Short mmCIF file of C-alpha atoms in Angstrom, two decimals:
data_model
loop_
_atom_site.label_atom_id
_atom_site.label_comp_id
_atom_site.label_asym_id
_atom_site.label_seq_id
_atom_site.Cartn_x
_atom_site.Cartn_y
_atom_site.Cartn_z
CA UNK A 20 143.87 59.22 78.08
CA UNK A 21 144.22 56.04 75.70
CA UNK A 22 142.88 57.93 72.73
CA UNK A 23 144.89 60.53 72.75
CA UNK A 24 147.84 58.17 73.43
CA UNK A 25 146.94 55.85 70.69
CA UNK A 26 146.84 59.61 68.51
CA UNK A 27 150.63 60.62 69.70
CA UNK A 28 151.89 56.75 69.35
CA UNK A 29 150.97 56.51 65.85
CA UNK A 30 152.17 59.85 65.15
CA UNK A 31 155.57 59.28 66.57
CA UNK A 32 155.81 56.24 65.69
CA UNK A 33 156.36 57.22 61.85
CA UNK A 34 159.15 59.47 62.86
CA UNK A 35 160.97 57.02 64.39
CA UNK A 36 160.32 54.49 61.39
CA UNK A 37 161.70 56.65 59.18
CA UNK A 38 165.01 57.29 61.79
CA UNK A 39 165.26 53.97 61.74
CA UNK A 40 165.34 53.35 57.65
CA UNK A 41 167.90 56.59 58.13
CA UNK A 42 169.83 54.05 59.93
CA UNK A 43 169.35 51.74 57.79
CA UNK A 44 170.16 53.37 54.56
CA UNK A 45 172.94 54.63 56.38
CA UNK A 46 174.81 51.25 56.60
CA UNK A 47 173.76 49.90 53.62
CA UNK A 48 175.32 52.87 51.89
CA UNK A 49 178.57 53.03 53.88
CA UNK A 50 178.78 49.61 56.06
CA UNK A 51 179.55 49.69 59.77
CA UNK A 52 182.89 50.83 59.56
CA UNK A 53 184.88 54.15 60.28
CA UNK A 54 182.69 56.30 57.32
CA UNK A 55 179.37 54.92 59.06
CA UNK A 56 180.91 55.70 62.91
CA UNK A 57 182.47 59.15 62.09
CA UNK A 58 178.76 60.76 60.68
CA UNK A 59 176.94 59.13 64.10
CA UNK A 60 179.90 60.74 65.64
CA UNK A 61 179.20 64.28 64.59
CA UNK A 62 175.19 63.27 64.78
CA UNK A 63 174.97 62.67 68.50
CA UNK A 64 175.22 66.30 69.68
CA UNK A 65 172.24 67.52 67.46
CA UNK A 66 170.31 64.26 67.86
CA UNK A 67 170.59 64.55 71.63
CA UNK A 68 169.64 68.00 71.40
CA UNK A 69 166.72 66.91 69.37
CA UNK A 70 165.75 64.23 71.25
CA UNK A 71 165.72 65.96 74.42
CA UNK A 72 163.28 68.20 73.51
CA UNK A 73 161.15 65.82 71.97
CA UNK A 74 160.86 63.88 75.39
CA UNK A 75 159.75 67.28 77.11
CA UNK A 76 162.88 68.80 78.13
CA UNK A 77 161.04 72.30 77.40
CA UNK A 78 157.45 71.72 77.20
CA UNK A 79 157.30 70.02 80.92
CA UNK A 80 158.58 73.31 81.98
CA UNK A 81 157.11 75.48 79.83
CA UNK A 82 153.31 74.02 79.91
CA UNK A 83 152.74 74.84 83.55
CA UNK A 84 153.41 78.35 82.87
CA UNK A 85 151.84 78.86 79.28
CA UNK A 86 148.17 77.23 80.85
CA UNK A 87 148.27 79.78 83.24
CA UNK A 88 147.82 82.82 81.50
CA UNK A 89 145.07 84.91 79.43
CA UNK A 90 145.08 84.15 75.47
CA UNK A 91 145.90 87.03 74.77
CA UNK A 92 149.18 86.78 77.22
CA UNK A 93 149.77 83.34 75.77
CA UNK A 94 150.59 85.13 72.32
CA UNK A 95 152.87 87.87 73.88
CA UNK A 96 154.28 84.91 76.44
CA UNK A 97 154.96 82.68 73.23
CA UNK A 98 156.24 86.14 70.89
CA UNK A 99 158.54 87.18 73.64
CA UNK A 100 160.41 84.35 73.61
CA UNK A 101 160.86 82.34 70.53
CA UNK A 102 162.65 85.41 69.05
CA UNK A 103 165.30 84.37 72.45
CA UNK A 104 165.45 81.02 71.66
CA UNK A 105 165.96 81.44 67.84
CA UNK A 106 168.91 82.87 69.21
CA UNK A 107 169.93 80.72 71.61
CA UNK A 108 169.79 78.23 69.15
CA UNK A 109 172.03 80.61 66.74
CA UNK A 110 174.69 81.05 69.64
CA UNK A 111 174.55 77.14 70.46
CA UNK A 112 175.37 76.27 66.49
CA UNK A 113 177.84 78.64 66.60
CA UNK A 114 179.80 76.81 69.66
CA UNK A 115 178.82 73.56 68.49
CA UNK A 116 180.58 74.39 64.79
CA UNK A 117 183.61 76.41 66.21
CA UNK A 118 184.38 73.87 68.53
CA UNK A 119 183.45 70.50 66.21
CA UNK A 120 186.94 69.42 66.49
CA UNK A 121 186.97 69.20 70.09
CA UNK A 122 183.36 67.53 70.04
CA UNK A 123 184.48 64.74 67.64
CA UNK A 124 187.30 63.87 69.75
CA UNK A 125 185.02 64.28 72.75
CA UNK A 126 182.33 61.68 71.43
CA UNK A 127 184.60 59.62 69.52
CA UNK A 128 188.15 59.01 70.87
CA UNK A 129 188.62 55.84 69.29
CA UNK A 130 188.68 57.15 65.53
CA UNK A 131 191.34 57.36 63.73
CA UNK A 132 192.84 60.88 62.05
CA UNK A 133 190.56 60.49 58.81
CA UNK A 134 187.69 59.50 60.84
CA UNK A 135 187.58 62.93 63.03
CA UNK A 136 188.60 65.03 59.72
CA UNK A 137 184.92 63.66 58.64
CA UNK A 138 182.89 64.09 61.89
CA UNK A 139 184.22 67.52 62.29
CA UNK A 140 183.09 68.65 58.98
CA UNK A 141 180.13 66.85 59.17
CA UNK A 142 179.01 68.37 62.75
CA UNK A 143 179.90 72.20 61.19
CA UNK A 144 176.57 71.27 59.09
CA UNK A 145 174.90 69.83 61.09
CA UNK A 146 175.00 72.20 63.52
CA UNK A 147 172.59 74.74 62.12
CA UNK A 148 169.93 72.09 63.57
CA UNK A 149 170.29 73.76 66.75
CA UNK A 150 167.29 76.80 65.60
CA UNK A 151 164.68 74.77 64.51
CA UNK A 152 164.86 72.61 67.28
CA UNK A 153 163.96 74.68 69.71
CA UNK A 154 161.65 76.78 67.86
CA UNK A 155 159.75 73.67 67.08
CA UNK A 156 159.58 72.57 70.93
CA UNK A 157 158.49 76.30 71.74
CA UNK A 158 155.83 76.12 69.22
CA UNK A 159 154.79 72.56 70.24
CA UNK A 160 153.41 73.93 73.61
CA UNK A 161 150.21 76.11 72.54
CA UNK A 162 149.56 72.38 70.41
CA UNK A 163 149.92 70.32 73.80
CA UNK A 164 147.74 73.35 75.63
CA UNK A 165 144.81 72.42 73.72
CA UNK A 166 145.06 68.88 73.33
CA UNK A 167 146.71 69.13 69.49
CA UNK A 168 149.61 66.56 70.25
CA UNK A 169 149.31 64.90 67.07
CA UNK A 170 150.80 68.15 64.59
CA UNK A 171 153.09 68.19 67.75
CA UNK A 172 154.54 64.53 67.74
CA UNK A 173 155.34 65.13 63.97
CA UNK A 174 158.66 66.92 64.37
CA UNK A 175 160.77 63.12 64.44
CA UNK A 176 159.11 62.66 60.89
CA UNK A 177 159.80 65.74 59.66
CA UNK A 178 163.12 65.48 60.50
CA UNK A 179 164.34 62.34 59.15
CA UNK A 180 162.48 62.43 55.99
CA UNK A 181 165.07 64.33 54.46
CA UNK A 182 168.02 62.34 54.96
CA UNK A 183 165.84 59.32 54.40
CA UNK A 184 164.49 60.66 50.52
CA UNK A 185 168.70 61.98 50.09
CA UNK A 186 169.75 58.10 50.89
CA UNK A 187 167.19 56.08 49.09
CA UNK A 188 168.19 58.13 46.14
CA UNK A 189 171.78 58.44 45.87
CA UNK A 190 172.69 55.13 47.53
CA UNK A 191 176.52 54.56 47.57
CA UNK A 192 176.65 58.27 46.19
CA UNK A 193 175.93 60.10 49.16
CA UNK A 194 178.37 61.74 51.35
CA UNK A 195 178.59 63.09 54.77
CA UNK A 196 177.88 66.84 53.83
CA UNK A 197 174.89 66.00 51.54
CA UNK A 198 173.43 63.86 54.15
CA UNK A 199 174.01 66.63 57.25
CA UNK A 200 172.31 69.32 54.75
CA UNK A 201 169.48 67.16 54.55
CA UNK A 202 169.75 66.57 58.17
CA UNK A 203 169.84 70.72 58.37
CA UNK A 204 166.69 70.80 55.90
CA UNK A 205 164.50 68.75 58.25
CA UNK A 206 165.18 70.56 61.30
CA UNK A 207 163.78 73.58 59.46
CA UNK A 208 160.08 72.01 58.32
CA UNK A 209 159.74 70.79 61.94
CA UNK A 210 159.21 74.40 62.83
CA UNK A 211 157.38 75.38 59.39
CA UNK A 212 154.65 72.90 59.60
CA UNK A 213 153.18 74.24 62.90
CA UNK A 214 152.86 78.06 61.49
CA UNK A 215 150.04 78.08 59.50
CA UNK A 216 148.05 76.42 62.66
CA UNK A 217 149.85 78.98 65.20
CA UNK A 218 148.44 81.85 62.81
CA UNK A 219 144.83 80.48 62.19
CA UNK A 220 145.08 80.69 66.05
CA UNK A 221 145.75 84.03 66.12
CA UNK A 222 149.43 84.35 67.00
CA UNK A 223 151.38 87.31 64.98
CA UNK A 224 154.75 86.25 65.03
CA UNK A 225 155.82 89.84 63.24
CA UNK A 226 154.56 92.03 65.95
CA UNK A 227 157.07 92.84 69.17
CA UNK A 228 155.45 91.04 72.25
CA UNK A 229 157.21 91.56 75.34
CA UNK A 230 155.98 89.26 78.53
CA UNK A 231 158.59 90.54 81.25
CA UNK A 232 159.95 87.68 83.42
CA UNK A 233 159.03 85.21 81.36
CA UNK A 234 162.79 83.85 80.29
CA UNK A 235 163.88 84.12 84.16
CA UNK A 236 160.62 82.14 84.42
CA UNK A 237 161.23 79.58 82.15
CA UNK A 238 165.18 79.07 83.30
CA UNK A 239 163.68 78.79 86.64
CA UNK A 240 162.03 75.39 85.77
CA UNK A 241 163.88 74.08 83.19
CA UNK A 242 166.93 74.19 85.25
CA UNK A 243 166.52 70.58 87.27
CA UNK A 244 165.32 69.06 84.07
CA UNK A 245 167.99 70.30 81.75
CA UNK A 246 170.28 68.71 84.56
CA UNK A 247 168.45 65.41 84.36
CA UNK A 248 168.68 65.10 80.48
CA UNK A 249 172.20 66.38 81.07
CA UNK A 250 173.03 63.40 83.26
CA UNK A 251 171.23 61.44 80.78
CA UNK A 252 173.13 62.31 77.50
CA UNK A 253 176.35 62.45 79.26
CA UNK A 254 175.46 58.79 79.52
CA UNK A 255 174.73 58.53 76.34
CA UNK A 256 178.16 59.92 75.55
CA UNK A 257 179.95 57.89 77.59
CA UNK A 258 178.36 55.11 75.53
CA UNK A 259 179.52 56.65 72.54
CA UNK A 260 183.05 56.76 74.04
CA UNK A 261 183.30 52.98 75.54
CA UNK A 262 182.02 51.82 72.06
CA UNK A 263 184.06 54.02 70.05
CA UNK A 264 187.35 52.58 72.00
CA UNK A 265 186.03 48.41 71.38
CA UNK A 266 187.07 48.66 67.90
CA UNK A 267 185.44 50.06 64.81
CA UNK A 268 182.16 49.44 63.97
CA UNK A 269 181.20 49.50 67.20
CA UNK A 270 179.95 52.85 67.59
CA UNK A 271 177.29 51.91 64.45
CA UNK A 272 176.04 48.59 65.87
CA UNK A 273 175.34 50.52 69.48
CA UNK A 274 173.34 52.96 67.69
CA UNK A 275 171.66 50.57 65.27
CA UNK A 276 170.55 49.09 68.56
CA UNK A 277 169.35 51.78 70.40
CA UNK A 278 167.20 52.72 67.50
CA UNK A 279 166.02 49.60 67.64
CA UNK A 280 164.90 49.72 70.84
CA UNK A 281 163.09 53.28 70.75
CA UNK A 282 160.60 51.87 68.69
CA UNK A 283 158.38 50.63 71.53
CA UNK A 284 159.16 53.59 73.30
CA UNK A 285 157.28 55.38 71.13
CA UNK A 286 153.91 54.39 72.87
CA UNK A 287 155.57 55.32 76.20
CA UNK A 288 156.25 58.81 75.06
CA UNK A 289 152.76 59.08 74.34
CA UNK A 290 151.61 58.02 77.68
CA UNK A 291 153.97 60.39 79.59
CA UNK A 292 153.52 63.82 77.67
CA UNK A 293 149.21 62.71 78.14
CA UNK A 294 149.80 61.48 81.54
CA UNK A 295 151.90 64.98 82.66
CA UNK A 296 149.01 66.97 81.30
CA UNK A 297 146.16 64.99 83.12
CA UNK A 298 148.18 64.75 86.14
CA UNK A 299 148.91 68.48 86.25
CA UNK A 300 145.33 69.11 86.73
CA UNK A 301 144.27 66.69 89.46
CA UNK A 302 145.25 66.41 93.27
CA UNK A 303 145.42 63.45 95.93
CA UNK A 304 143.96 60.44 95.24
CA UNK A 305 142.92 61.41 91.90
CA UNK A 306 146.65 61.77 91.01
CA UNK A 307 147.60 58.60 92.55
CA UNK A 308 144.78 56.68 90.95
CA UNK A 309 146.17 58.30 87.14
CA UNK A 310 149.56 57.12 88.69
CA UNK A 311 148.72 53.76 88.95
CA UNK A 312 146.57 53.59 85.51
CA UNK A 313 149.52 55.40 83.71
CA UNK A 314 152.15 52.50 85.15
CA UNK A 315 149.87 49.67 84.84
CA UNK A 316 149.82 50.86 80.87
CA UNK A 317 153.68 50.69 81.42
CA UNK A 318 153.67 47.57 81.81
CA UNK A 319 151.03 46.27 79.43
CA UNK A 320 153.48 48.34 77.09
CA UNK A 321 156.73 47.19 77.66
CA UNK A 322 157.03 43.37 79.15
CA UNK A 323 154.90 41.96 75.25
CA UNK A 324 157.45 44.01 73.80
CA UNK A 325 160.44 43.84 75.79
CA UNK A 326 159.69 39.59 75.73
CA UNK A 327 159.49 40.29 71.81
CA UNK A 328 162.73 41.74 71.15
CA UNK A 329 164.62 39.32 73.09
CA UNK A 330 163.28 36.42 71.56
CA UNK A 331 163.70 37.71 67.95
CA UNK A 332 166.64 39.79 68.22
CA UNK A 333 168.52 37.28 65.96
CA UNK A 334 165.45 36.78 63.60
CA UNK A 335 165.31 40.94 63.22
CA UNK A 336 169.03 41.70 62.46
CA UNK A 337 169.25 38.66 59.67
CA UNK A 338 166.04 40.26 57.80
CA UNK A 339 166.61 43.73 58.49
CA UNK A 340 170.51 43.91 57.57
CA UNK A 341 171.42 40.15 56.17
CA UNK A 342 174.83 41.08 54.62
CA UNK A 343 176.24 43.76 57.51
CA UNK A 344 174.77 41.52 60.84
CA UNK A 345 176.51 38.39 59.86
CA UNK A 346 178.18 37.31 63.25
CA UNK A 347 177.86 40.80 64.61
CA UNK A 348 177.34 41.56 68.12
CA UNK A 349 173.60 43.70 67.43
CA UNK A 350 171.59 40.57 68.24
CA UNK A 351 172.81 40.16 71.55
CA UNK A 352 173.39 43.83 72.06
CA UNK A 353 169.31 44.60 71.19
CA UNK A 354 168.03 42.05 73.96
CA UNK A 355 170.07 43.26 76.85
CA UNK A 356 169.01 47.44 75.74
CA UNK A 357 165.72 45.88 75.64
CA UNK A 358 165.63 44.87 79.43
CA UNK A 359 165.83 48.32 80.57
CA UNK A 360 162.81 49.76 78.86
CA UNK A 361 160.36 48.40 81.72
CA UNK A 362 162.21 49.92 84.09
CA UNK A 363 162.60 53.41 82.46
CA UNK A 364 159.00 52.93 81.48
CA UNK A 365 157.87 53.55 85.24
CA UNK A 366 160.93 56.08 85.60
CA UNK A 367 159.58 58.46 83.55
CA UNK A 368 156.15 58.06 84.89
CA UNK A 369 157.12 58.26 88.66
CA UNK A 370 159.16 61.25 88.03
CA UNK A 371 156.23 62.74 86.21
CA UNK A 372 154.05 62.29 89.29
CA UNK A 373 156.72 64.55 91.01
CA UNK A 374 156.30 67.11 88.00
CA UNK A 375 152.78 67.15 88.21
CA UNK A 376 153.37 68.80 92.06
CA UNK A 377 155.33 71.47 90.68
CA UNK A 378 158.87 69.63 92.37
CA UNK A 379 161.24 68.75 89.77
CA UNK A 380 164.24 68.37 92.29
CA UNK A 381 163.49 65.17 93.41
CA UNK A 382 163.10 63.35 90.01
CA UNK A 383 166.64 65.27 89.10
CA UNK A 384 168.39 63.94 92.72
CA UNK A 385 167.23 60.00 91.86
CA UNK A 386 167.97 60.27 88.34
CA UNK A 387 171.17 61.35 89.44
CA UNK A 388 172.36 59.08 91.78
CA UNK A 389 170.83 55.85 88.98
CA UNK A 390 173.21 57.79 86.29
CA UNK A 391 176.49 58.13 88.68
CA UNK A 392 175.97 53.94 88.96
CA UNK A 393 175.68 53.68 85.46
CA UNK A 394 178.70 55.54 84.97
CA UNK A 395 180.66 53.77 87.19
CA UNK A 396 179.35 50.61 85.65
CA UNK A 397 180.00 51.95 82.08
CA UNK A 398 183.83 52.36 82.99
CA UNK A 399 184.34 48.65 84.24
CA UNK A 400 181.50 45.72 82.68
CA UNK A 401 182.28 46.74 78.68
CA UNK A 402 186.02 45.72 79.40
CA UNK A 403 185.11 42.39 80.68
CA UNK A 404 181.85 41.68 78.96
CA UNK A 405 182.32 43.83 75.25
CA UNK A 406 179.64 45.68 73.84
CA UNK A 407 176.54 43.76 76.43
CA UNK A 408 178.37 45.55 79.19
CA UNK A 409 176.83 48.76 78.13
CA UNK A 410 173.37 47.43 78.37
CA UNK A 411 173.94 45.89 81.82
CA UNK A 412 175.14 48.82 83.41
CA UNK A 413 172.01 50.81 81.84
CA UNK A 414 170.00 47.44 83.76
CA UNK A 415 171.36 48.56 87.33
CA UNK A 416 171.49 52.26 86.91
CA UNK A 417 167.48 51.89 85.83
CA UNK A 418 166.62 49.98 89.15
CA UNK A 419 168.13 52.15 91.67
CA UNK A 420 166.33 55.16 90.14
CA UNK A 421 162.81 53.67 89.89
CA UNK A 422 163.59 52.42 93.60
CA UNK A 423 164.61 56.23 94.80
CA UNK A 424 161.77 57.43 92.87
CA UNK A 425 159.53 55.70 94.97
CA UNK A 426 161.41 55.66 98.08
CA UNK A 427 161.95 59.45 98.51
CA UNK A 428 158.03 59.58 97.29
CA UNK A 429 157.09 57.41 99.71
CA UNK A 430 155.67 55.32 97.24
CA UNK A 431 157.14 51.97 98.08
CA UNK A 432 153.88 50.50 100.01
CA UNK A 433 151.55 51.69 97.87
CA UNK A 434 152.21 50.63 94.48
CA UNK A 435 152.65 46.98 93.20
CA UNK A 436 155.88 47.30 91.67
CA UNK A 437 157.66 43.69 93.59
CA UNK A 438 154.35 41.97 91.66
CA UNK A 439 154.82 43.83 88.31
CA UNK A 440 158.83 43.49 87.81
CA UNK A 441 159.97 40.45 89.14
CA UNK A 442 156.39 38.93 86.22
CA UNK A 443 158.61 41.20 83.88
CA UNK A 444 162.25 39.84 84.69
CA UNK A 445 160.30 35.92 84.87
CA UNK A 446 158.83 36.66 81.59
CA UNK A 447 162.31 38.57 80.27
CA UNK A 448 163.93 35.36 80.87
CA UNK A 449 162.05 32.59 79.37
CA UNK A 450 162.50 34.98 76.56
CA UNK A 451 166.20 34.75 76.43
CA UNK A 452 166.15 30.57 77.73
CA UNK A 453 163.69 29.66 75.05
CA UNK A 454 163.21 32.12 72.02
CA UNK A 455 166.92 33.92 71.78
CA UNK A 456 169.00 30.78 70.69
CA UNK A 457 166.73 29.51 68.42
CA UNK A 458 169.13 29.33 65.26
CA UNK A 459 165.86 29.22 62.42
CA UNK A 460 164.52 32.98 61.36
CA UNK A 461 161.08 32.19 60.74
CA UNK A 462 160.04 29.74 63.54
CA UNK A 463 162.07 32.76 65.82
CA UNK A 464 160.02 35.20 64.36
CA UNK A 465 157.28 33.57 64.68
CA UNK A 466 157.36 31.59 68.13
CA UNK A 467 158.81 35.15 69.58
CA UNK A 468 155.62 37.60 67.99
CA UNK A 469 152.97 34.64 69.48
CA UNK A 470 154.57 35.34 73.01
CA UNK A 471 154.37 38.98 72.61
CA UNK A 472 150.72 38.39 71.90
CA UNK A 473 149.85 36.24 74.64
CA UNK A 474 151.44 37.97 76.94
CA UNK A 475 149.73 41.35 75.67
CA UNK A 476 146.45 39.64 76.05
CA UNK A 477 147.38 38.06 79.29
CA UNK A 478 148.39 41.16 80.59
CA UNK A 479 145.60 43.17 79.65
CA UNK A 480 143.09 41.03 81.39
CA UNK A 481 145.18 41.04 84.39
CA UNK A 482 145.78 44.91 84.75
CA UNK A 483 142.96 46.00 82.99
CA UNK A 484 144.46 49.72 83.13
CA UNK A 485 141.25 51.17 81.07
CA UNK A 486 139.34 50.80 84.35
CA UNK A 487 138.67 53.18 86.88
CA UNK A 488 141.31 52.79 89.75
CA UNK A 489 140.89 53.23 93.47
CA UNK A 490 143.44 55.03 95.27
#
């Protein structure tokens, strides 16, 4: 399980290095003003799209049912339907460019005229994303089958590097539709890089396969999840919204944050996408025992690096954007989105334990209710504490789904989640007493990465998650 985590992590975690440095570039071309917040604007439909799929949206459905049939009805299963989603994906550009200007204004009600003039044209590029996208999660599944997740976990890479090599060379130059053809660009070699191993494999993608009931199949069990991630971009709207109506820049330093913070997810991805696989195959005890393994990781992952970010959040803005963070909001902004990862750490995992028994109605029924609190949230703490208000209601709505998840799967008495999270919210909060007002870079930097390691080394002799795990 760890190696092939370790595999993944690394793998993804250059994808989301270089969507950071797209960030990045990003504002150091434009600034965080209206230009910067009317591309993320038209961005966030694609990008959820994108990262949806990269979190499992399809292959946690579609896994199940591909492992379960003959080779040779693997090819037809996998020929039948990527020509369908090529043109889903052709059908969903299509509404998504047609109807940019009502997106923009969707997303973004706070811009200004000029503002949505941009995002719309942007988004009517960047729209055409939509194909390769879900060819690439289609054709990520026979990878995951046989234990190939690091060709797989290379899509986020292949995406950004694009826009990354388009902004490092035309600097102040580039403009909104050079940068979504780019954008376009990428979401075409995600698909293109995992032919030539489909092929060698033995997969004809010129021949007519038919595999009949396989779409009504699919639908079947991507339904609940495709309402989960639903719930969960809507969220992510909402964000978008809030932010886009506390002034301008806003929008950009919410972002910058958030892609901040996905860089420890990375490892966490890993873990779930092995976890689902090795879970899928076991029963009983030997489930709960991965369960407990796969969370204990969780929390080896996340508290070092949770404890991390809050104590250098200042340290990390001044040296990764000096002239565009002076007395922004993004230091305080990146340790409260940091607090939830813990919590969304064990989500994932605890829902995946419900996946792993075929029952992906339960996950989608806690996830919901933990979404509908955020929400609520969303519309009243930004108003009265600015742009932190949006991390604390992603805080609460985290908590009451890990607590349904393990409630409904009568899970409460058997795992040691009181022990785990209240060490995490302790250790969270020295963090924020101690390391976050410290006013010199360095010694933050410093004092903050030495915490993260003790911690990481405390931690691991505590949980010890590599060893075997009684039920």
């Amino acid at each position: 399980m760890f190696g092939s985590t370790l595999w993944l992590t690394l793998a993804t975690l250059t994808g989301l290095a270089a969507g950071f440095a797209r960030e990045w570039l990003l504002v150091a071309a434009w600034g965080a003003g209206g230009r910067s917040d009317a591309f993320l604007v038209s961005l966030f439909l694609p990008e959820a799209l994108r990262m949806a799929l990269a979190a499992g949206l399809l292959s946690a459905a579609a896994l199940p049912l591909y492992q379960q049939r003959s080779p040779q009805a693997q090819h037809d299963w996998l020929g039948a339907l990527a020509p369908r989603l090529l043109l889903c994906g052709v059908g969903l550009s299509v509404l998504l460019g047609v109807g940019s200007p009502f997106w923009v204004r969707l997303i973004g009600p706070g811009l200004d005229e000029s503002g949505c003039a941009l995002a719309s044209a942007s988004l009517q590029w960047l729209a055409w994303s939509a194909p390769g996208f879900l060819l690439h999660a289609l054709l990520c599944v026979p990878l995951q089958a046989r234990s190939r997740f690091v060709l797989a976990g290379l899509g986020s890479l292949l995406f950004n590097l694009p826009p990354v090599i388009y902004l490092t060379l035309m600097r102040h130059a580039a403009t909104p539709t050079g940068l979504a053809s780019a954008c376009v660009l990428g979401s075409l070699l995600m698909p293109a890089a995992l032919l030539p191993t489909l092929l060698r494999d033995g997969w004809t993608p010129w021949r007519l396969s038919r595999a009949p009931g396989a779409g009504r199949e699919l639908l079947k069990r991507i339904g609940p999840l495709l309402s989960s991630n639903l719930a969960s971009q809507g969220l992510a709207l909402l964000e978008r919204m809030v932010a886009s109506l506390l002034g301008e820049g806003a929008v950009t330093w919410v972002n910058l944050a958030r892609k901040l913070i996905n860089l420890p997810l990375i490892a966490l991805m890993s873990l779930n996408q092995v976890l689902l696989g090795l879970m899928s195959g076991t029963q009983g005890d030997q489930r709960m025992a991965l369960l407990r393994k796969g969370l204990s990781s969780a929390t080896l992952l996340t508290v070092p690096a949770v404890a991390g970010l809050i104590g250098a959040a200042g340290a990390l803005v001044t040296l990764l954007l000096p002239h565009q963070a002076i007395d922004s909001p993004l230091p305080a902004l990146l340790a409260w989105f940091a607090v939830p990862l813990m919590f969304g750490a064990w989500n994932a995992l605890l829902a995946r334990y419900a996946y792993a028994a075929g029952d992906t109605r339960l996950p989608l029924r806690c996830e919901l209710a933990g979404s509908l609190l955020n929400a609520v949230l969303l519309a009243v703490l930004p108003f009265f504490f600015g742009l932190i208000g949006i991390a604390m209601a992603a805080v609460c709505g985290a908590i009451l789904t890990g607590l349904l998840l393990m409630r409904r799967q009568d899970l409460l008495m058997h795992l040691p989640w009181r022990q785990q999270w209240l060490l995490g919210v302790a250790i969270m909060l020295l963090a924020a007493i101690v390391l976050h007002p410290l006013s010199n870079t360095w010694l933050q930097l410093g004092l903050s990465s030495a915490y993260g390691a003790v911690l990481l080394a405390g931690l691991a002799l505590w949980l010890r998650p590599w060893r075997a795990v009684s039920a």
